[in-house]
Amino acid sequence: MLALAATPAWATTYPVGTSRTYKSPCLLVAAVVLQPGDIVEVDPGTYTDACQLTASGTAAMPITLRGVPGPRPVFDATGLDLSGAGSVPRAIFQFTGGSHWRVQHLELKNATNSSANGAAFRLTAGSLDVIIDDVSVHDCQDGFMSDGPATLTVRASEVFHNGAGDGYSHNFYVQGQSIVLIGNHIHDSNGGQNVKVRSHDAFIAYNLIENAGNYEIDLIQNPPQTDAPNANAILIGNVIVRPASASNNSQVILWGTDNAADSARNGSLFALSNTFILAHPSNRLFHAISPAAGSQIHLVNSIVHATVSGTGLATDATTAGILVGSNDWISSNVTTAGSLTSVLSGAAPGFVSATDLHLTAGSPVLGAGLAGATAVDGTGATVSGMADQEFSAPLGTTARAAGSALDLGAYGFPRASDGGTADAGSPDGGAPADAGVPDGGAGDGGGPATGASGGPGEVIGSCSTTSGGIPVLAVTVVVLLFARRRSVSSRS
């Protein structure tokens, strides 16, 4: 009976494509009010429309929008009106109050408007619990945008070359309650940031983030969300590579506020088990601007490696004054700062090669980590800060190597045991935000919605969300119910 209660027995599956009754997801939602548990399955092909998604699923029965196995369906917004005026969306898929969605296995590109903030995905008007897996988002003015109380999760996706080249549009430009990024490759923003977060809290884990046009990660204010307590950000197990070509090379990760009239984030930054690569002499890993009273930057169990001389951990004395931590490996050519203990240093941390940042058996960072490292999430709860996954190219994550819990950096070297304790918790997410120059469009109207679940790009490990299987004893009952399930046949 418990299995039945959790199973969307009466949901409808809608095949969408050029040979179907509904030629695109947007035409479907214009004609049908989607219900909790409904599934929209999109055939491969190219689709050239955009829409608002206003229908909502439930936490137990989300609405699913997914591409069928094979090449990702492509949503090309070239020439579309994404002005945000009236009922016109400002994104290819704009969740306007639409909550509890699962989106998977799609490609979105070329979203633009005259305000330079056309986006692939946007959450607005109270959209919650939108989880997006295995998508490719590129060549839009903004890849992902959100505002209000939005809660967004993006996993195992490639997000690249988004931005209008103006420095005010980005791969991610999010605000709201929380943002969670796990197992993504986020790279080559066009003039802006790879990840710009104005949300209350953020959980950014096991990603490859590299080659930003401006900052790699920008974690700043957005009153009133970030004025609330525990406006924290957790960075764990990421590989963050700073190119020599960024337009603002002195800043890699920005923390605090970018507006003197606004108070800075009311929380702290926890940077745990990351691998940072600095490639330009002016690189400074952290820059804290007018940090809030009590705010700190925690650098623990990480590798900071510079390929050139002249780099540093902190931009200025203000940043150095809130930088604390321990058990890191820092290149001897990096100017250190802050209150750090148990720091290792040297010419090389023992990478396989300049491009393969996995560790070798002779690496000096093996087993050098702090056991039981912790962080504080957006609810104020103390959570484990021990990495139990690692980025797995090209997308997604895999379990961290056996016995490597105390190795420094984003990757562990496999061996029998090192006495470490893997992460047993699932830190609270972060939130999307958009509070600045880019968001200049008009208001929005309404429209239906869709979502996706399961399938390729799934992330494993204790910090991720994965769908569980149906208990064996429930299979017989599910089969009986399937006979009553409404569906639109593939002959439609």
XYZ file of C-alpha atoms in Angstrom:
492
model
C 0.000 0.000 0.000
C 2.904 2.356 0.704
C 4.261 1.669 -2.768
C 0.866 2.460 -4.270
C 0.647 5.732 -2.381
C 3.970 6.880 -3.864
C 3.311 5.741 -7.426
C 1.589 8.071 -9.952
C -0.915 5.390 -10.980
C -3.207 7.720 -12.917
C -0.567 9.791 -14.670
C -0.613 10.347 -18.416
C 2.370 9.911 -20.730
C 2.355 12.317 -23.693
C 4.618 11.505 -26.665
C 5.661 14.749 -28.389
C 7.302 15.188 -31.767
C 6.810 15.915 -35.435
C 4.890 12.647 -35.992
C 2.760 13.011 -32.853
C -0.532 14.697 -32.083
C 1.397 17.346 -30.162
C 4.300 18.657 -32.214
C 6.220 20.267 -29.341
C 6.058 20.500 -25.548
C 4.876 24.109 -25.810
C 1.997 23.160 -28.111
C 1.096 20.393 -25.659
C 0.962 22.702 -22.631
C -1.115 25.204 -24.608
C -3.756 22.510 -25.133
C -3.528 20.348 -21.997
C -3.397 21.187 -18.296
C -0.745 18.815 -17.017
C -1.400 16.998 -13.757
C 0.896 15.644 -11.033
C 2.771 12.590 -12.276
C 2.283 13.354 -15.980
C 5.230 12.616 -18.274
C 6.091 14.450 -21.489
C 8.458 12.419 -23.677
C 10.093 14.378 -26.487
C 11.301 12.758 -29.700
C 14.703 13.753 -31.112
C 14.515 16.722 -33.464
C 14.671 20.507 -33.407
C 11.931 22.592 -31.770
C 11.618 26.342 -32.293
C 9.080 27.621 -29.771
C 9.124 28.756 -26.141
C 6.541 28.841 -23.367
C 5.672 29.413 -19.732
C 5.074 26.406 -17.521
C 2.455 27.095 -14.859
C 1.178 23.630 -13.933
C 2.615 21.988 -10.822
C 3.235 18.455 -9.731
C 3.703 17.446 -6.132
C 6.781 16.384 -4.201
C 5.679 12.753 -4.516
C 4.362 13.072 -8.084
C 6.377 15.657 -10.048
C 5.688 16.481 -13.670
C 8.369 15.092 -15.984
C 9.700 16.568 -19.233
C 12.346 14.404 -20.845
C 13.933 13.539 -24.131
C 13.628 9.924 -25.204
C 16.867 7.901 -25.276
C 19.150 8.861 -28.135
C 20.242 12.308 -29.303
C 18.954 15.110 -27.103
C 15.974 16.994 -28.539
C 17.181 20.491 -29.464
C 15.299 23.665 -28.531
C 16.660 26.452 -30.710
C 15.392 29.939 -29.797
C 16.970 31.721 -32.756
C 14.647 34.582 -33.742
C 12.089 33.957 -30.978
C 10.467 36.752 -28.985
C 11.693 36.261 -25.415
C 10.916 39.772 -24.233
C 8.979 38.768 -21.115
C 6.143 41.133 -22.140
C 2.665 39.950 -21.163
C 2.314 36.233 -21.767
C 5.623 36.070 -23.624
C 8.302 34.221 -21.611
C 11.829 35.463 -21.035
C 13.229 31.956 -21.461
C 12.738 28.926 -23.668
C 11.183 27.179 -20.667
C 9.984 29.628 -18.029
C 8.551 28.111 -14.865
C 6.001 30.745 -13.864
C 4.819 29.353 -10.557
C 5.215 25.834 -11.927
C 6.685 23.680 -9.169
C 7.798 20.067 -8.671
C 9.238 19.412 -12.126
C 11.861 16.952 -13.397
C 13.555 17.916 -16.669
C 16.044 15.679 -18.432
C 18.024 14.988 -21.594
C 17.404 18.174 -23.587
C 19.563 20.737 -25.399
C 18.668 24.449 -25.273
C 20.444 27.195 -27.203
C 20.354 30.701 -28.691
C 17.942 32.405 -26.258
C 18.237 36.203 -26.622
C 16.224 39.406 -26.238
C 16.800 43.149 -26.469
C 17.371 43.375 -22.689
C 20.328 40.954 -22.952
C 18.728 38.497 -20.504
C 17.074 35.874 -22.687
C 17.551 32.541 -20.901
C 17.301 28.828 -21.512
C 15.554 28.142 -18.170
C 13.978 30.639 -15.782
C 12.178 30.113 -12.474
C 9.883 32.914 -11.349
C 6.589 33.678 -9.575
C 7.175 31.161 -6.798
C 8.510 28.128 -8.668
C 9.893 25.468 -6.318
C 11.564 22.066 -6.547
C 12.692 22.113 -10.167
C 15.361 19.453 -10.778
C 17.154 19.441 -14.119
C 19.427 16.577 -15.213
C 21.505 15.790 -18.281
C 20.898 18.942 -20.295
C 23.129 20.983 -22.564
C 22.621 24.754 -22.333
C 24.734 27.022 -24.493
C 24.931 30.251 -26.465
C 22.114 31.983 -24.595
C 22.360 35.402 -22.956
C 21.782 33.673 -19.606
C 21.844 29.928 -19.182
C 19.780 29.645 -15.983
C 17.912 32.425 -14.173
C 15.668 32.437 -11.117
C 14.130 34.764 -8.552
C 11.701 34.910 -5.648
C 11.629 31.802 -3.424
C 12.943 29.548 -6.219
C 14.632 26.243 -5.405
C 16.602 24.853 -8.326
C 18.842 21.801 -8.723
C 20.977 21.182 -11.820
C 22.917 17.926 -12.143
C 25.126 16.168 -14.672
C 24.718 18.906 -17.286
C 26.975 20.944 -19.558
C 26.450 24.702 -19.355
C 28.744 26.807 -21.512
C 29.241 29.921 -23.611
C 26.228 31.706 -22.182
C 26.373 35.477 -21.729
C 25.789 38.510 -23.913
C 29.431 39.563 -23.646
C 28.473 42.509 -21.451
C 29.649 41.192 -18.072
C 26.076 41.293 -16.725
C 24.846 37.961 -18.107
C 26.171 34.556 -17.176
C 26.072 30.773 -17.420
C 24.131 30.806 -14.120
C 22.483 33.979 -12.813
C 20.295 32.810 -9.968
C 18.558 34.157 -6.901
C 15.884 32.901 -4.548
C 16.031 30.411 -1.702
C 18.507 27.757 -2.826
C 20.639 26.511 -5.681
C 22.192 23.041 -5.907
C 24.777 22.229 -8.583
C 26.164 18.685 -8.686
C 28.309 16.931 -11.284
C 28.141 19.622 -13.980
C 30.710 20.922 -16.441
C 30.290 24.713 -16.349
C 32.685 26.576 -18.575
C 33.596 29.372 -20.978
C 31.032 31.986 -19.986
C 30.829 34.754 -22.566
C 32.049 37.872 -20.761
C 30.328 37.114 -17.455
C 30.540 34.660 -14.584
C 30.379 30.905 -14.786
C 28.254 30.826 -11.611
C 26.645 33.985 -10.184
C 24.564 33.318 -7.066
C 22.386 35.834 -5.255
C 20.331 33.138 -3.543
C 20.074 32.671 0.207
C 22.188 29.516 0.213
C 24.137 27.400 -2.245
C 25.460 23.849 -2.429
C 27.982 23.499 -5.268
C 29.588 20.070 -5.326
C 31.650 17.802 -7.573
C 31.575 20.100 -10.609
C 34.242 21.051 -13.145
C 34.096 24.864 -13.355
C 36.598 26.520 -15.673
C 37.544 29.237 -18.122
C 35.108 31.967 -17.115
C 35.030 35.216 -19.039
C 34.957 36.979 -15.660
C 34.774 35.318 -12.195
C 34.461 31.585 -11.816
C 32.018 31.874 -8.870
C 30.303 35.029 -7.601
C 28.484 34.599 -4.253
C 26.963 37.922 -3.338
C 24.002 39.722 -1.801
C 20.320 39.917 -2.656
C 18.234 41.433 0.144
C 16.070 40.274 1.791
C 17.021 36.621 1.072
C 20.696 37.026 1.885
C 19.987 39.219 4.918
C 18.409 36.211 6.630
C 20.697 34.115 8.863
C 22.705 31.233 7.395
C 23.121 32.686 3.929
C 25.913 30.130 3.571
C 27.572 28.560 0.562
C 29.189 25.120 0.503
C 31.747 24.290 -2.197
C 32.851 20.681 -1.934
C 34.831 18.446 -4.263
C 34.919 20.865 -7.203
C 37.689 21.309 -9.741
C 37.950 25.042 -10.439
C 40.384 26.088 -13.161
C 41.121 29.772 -13.699
C 42.256 30.631 -17.238
C 44.895 33.189 -18.087
C 42.406 34.941 -20.359
C 39.653 36.147 -17.993
C 38.725 39.834 -18.194
C 39.058 40.248 -14.402
C 41.960 38.008 -13.508
C 42.403 39.290 -9.969
C 39.196 37.641 -8.756
C 38.402 33.925 -8.914
C 35.728 33.590 -6.207
C 33.913 36.694 -5.004
C 32.157 36.769 -1.609
C 30.097 39.440 0.121
C 28.414 42.279 -1.766
C 28.855 44.090 -5.057
C 26.798 47.101 -3.950
C 27.940 49.324 -1.086
C 24.307 50.209 -0.352
C 23.417 46.555 0.381
C 24.529 44.458 3.329
C 26.696 41.466 2.428
C 25.617 37.852 2.698
C 24.721 36.961 6.279
C 26.665 33.725 6.324
C 29.958 31.999 5.578
C 31.676 30.244 2.681
C 32.872 26.670 3.193
C 35.413 25.550 0.572
C 36.165 21.894 1.304
C 38.121 19.264 -0.677
C 38.346 21.372 -3.832
C 41.153 21.524 -6.382
C 41.928 25.084 -7.500
C 44.232 25.865 -10.434
C 45.554 29.429 -10.838
C 47.121 30.260 -14.200
C 47.607 34.065 -14.265
C 50.005 36.073 -12.060
C 47.243 38.421 -10.898
C 44.924 35.598 -9.745
C 43.669 35.901 -6.184
C 41.590 32.911 -5.123
C 39.220 34.771 -2.792
C 37.956 38.341 -2.718
C 35.630 39.340 0.125
C 33.949 42.717 -0.367
C 32.526 44.303 2.802
C 31.803 40.915 4.402
C 29.107 40.793 7.083
C 30.101 40.716 10.739
C 31.031 37.158 11.712
C 31.316 35.978 8.098
C 34.238 33.672 7.360
C 35.805 31.839 4.425
C 36.808 28.300 5.434
C 39.487 26.614 3.301
C 39.885 22.979 4.355
C 41.290 19.793 2.762
C 41.891 21.589 -0.544
C 44.638 21.946 -3.131
C 45.597 25.390 -4.436
C 48.078 24.995 -7.271
C 49.509 27.817 -9.366
C 51.108 27.203 -12.730
C 52.751 30.677 -12.634
C 54.335 32.904 -9.992
C 52.618 35.942 -8.492
C 49.262 34.447 -7.459
C 47.740 34.685 -3.989
C 45.021 33.339 -1.723
C 43.475 36.701 -0.829
C 42.924 39.946 -2.702
C 43.377 42.240 0.278
C 43.613 42.524 4.057
C 39.843 42.391 4.448
C 39.735 39.032 2.724
C 42.735 37.731 4.648
C 41.053 38.767 7.879
C 38.164 36.318 7.422
C 40.097 33.456 5.770
C 40.504 30.486 8.121
C 41.103 26.772 7.702
C 43.506 23.879 7.866
C 44.951 20.836 6.125
C 45.464 22.327 2.681
C 48.226 21.956 0.085
C 49.255 25.322 -1.366
C 51.882 25.802 -4.065
C 55.033 27.424 -2.741
C 54.692 30.167 -5.385
C 51.271 31.240 -4.019
C 51.254 34.092 -1.501
C 49.408 32.744 1.526
C 47.054 34.696 3.769
C 44.644 34.275 6.627
C 44.749 31.945 9.622
C 45.571 28.560 8.133
C 47.108 25.638 10.000
C 48.633 22.280 8.974
C 49.431 23.624 5.509
C 51.590 21.597 3.129
C 53.555 23.307 0.395
C 55.747 22.422 -2.544
C 56.252 22.693 -6.260
C 53.649 20.105 -7.296
C 50.824 18.269 -5.519
C 51.306 15.037 -7.446
C 48.819 15.269 -10.307
C 48.916 12.667 -13.048
C 49.597 15.459 -15.557
C 48.917 19.128 -16.199
C 45.526 18.212 -17.623
C 44.695 15.157 -15.497
C 44.237 16.335 -11.924
C 43.837 12.889 -10.403
C 46.521 12.002 -7.859
C 49.476 9.672 -8.208
C 50.632 7.103 -5.657
C 53.514 9.349 -4.626
C 51.454 12.496 -4.108
C 52.304 14.424 -0.901
C 48.609 15.171 -0.298
C 47.568 11.538 0.324
C 46.000 11.096 3.747
C 46.792 14.672 4.791
C 43.209 15.807 5.311
C 41.288 16.822 8.404
C 38.972 14.003 9.499
C 35.414 14.952 10.303
C 35.405 18.326 8.544
C 32.013 20.028 8.725
C 30.060 22.914 7.198
C 26.868 24.788 8.030
C 24.001 24.649 5.545
C 21.250 27.127 4.741
C 19.095 25.984 7.648
C 21.871 26.453 10.171
C 22.456 22.712 10.558
C 25.990 21.376 10.879
C 26.599 18.866 8.082
C 29.469 16.657 7.035
C 32.095 18.344 4.890
C 33.823 15.131 3.836
C 33.699 14.518 0.087
C 32.248 11.138 -0.857
C 31.981 11.698 -4.622
C 34.081 13.217 -7.366
C 33.417 14.704 -10.770
C 33.350 12.038 -13.489
C 34.048 13.294 -17.005
C 32.312 14.177 -19.163
C 29.339 14.706 -16.784
C 28.061 13.442 -13.469
C 29.795 11.977 -10.453
C 31.224 8.715 -9.249
C 31.978 7.493 -5.750
C 35.247 8.831 -4.362
C 38.036 6.274 -4.576
C 38.050 3.680 -1.809
C 40.307 4.604 1.102
C 40.819 8.174 -0.072
C 38.562 10.136 2.273
C 41.503 12.068 3.751
C 43.301 12.848 0.503
C 43.333 16.567 -0.258
C 41.517 18.011 -3.246
C 38.682 16.935 -5.488
C 40.054 13.469 -6.320
C 41.267 10.639 -4.120
C 43.831 7.967 -4.821
C 42.354 4.434 -4.434
C 43.759 2.129 -1.786
C 42.547 -0.155 0.967
C 41.861 2.382 3.717
C 43.019 5.666 5.193
C 40.757 5.819 8.204
C 38.589 8.582 6.823
C 34.864 8.843 7.217
C 32.816 9.447 4.099
C 30.089 12.085 3.950
C 26.849 10.772 5.427
C 24.750 13.856 4.968
C 23.062 15.800 2.239
C 23.812 19.491 2.766
C 21.049 21.953 2.018
C 21.014 23.411 -1.450
C 21.516 26.920 -2.625
C 19.233 29.276 -4.461
C 19.042 31.030 -7.753
C 19.098 34.779 -8.170
C 18.979 37.652 -10.536
C 19.241 41.050 -8.958
C 20.974 43.425 -11.185
C 21.425 45.090 -14.507
C 20.451 42.103 -16.685
C 16.845 41.670 -15.510
C 15.244 44.511 -17.385
C 12.385 42.781 -19.202
C 8.685 43.271 -18.697
C 6.261 41.053 -16.793
C 5.109 37.593 -17.735
C 1.838 35.820 -18.326
C 0.873 32.235 -17.685
C 1.274 28.876 -19.333
C 1.377 25.143 -18.617
C 4.299 22.999 -17.542
C 6.295 19.794 -17.910
C 9.176 17.917 -16.161
C 11.556 14.872 -16.189
C 13.047 12.151 -14.028
C 15.469 9.255 -13.990
C 17.482 8.331 -17.045
C 21.025 9.229 -18.061
C 23.163 11.672 -16.164
C 22.043 10.401 -12.780
C 24.306 11.402 -9.913
C 25.312 8.907 -7.265
C 26.354 9.424 -3.676
C 24.981 10.719 -0.433
C 24.875 14.396 -1.411
C 22.742 13.795 -4.494
C 19.102 12.986 -5.093
C 18.420 9.759 -6.956
C 15.178 8.005 -7.678
C 14.611 4.738 -5.887
C 13.311 1.524 -7.387
C 9.872 0.023 -6.743
C 9.917 -2.684 -4.044
C 9.666 -6.198 -5.465
C 6.499 -6.963 -3.527
C 4.812 -3.995 -5.168
C 5.535 -5.045 -8.752
C 2.425 -7.188 -9.114
C 0.173 -4.407 -7.909
C 1.864 -1.894 -10.177
C 1.303 -4.156 -13.173
C -2.406 -4.355 -12.352
C -2.616 -0.594 -12.025
C -0.774 -0.069 -15.280
C -3.738 -1.513 -17.126
C -5.807 1.403 -15.857
C -3.182 4.065 -16.538
C -4.247 6.667 -19.050
C -1.735 7.204 -21.818
C -1.503 8.745 -25.205
C -0.369 5.926 -27.449
C 2.626 6.160 -29.715
C 0.188 5.878 -32.611
C -1.188 9.366 -31.805
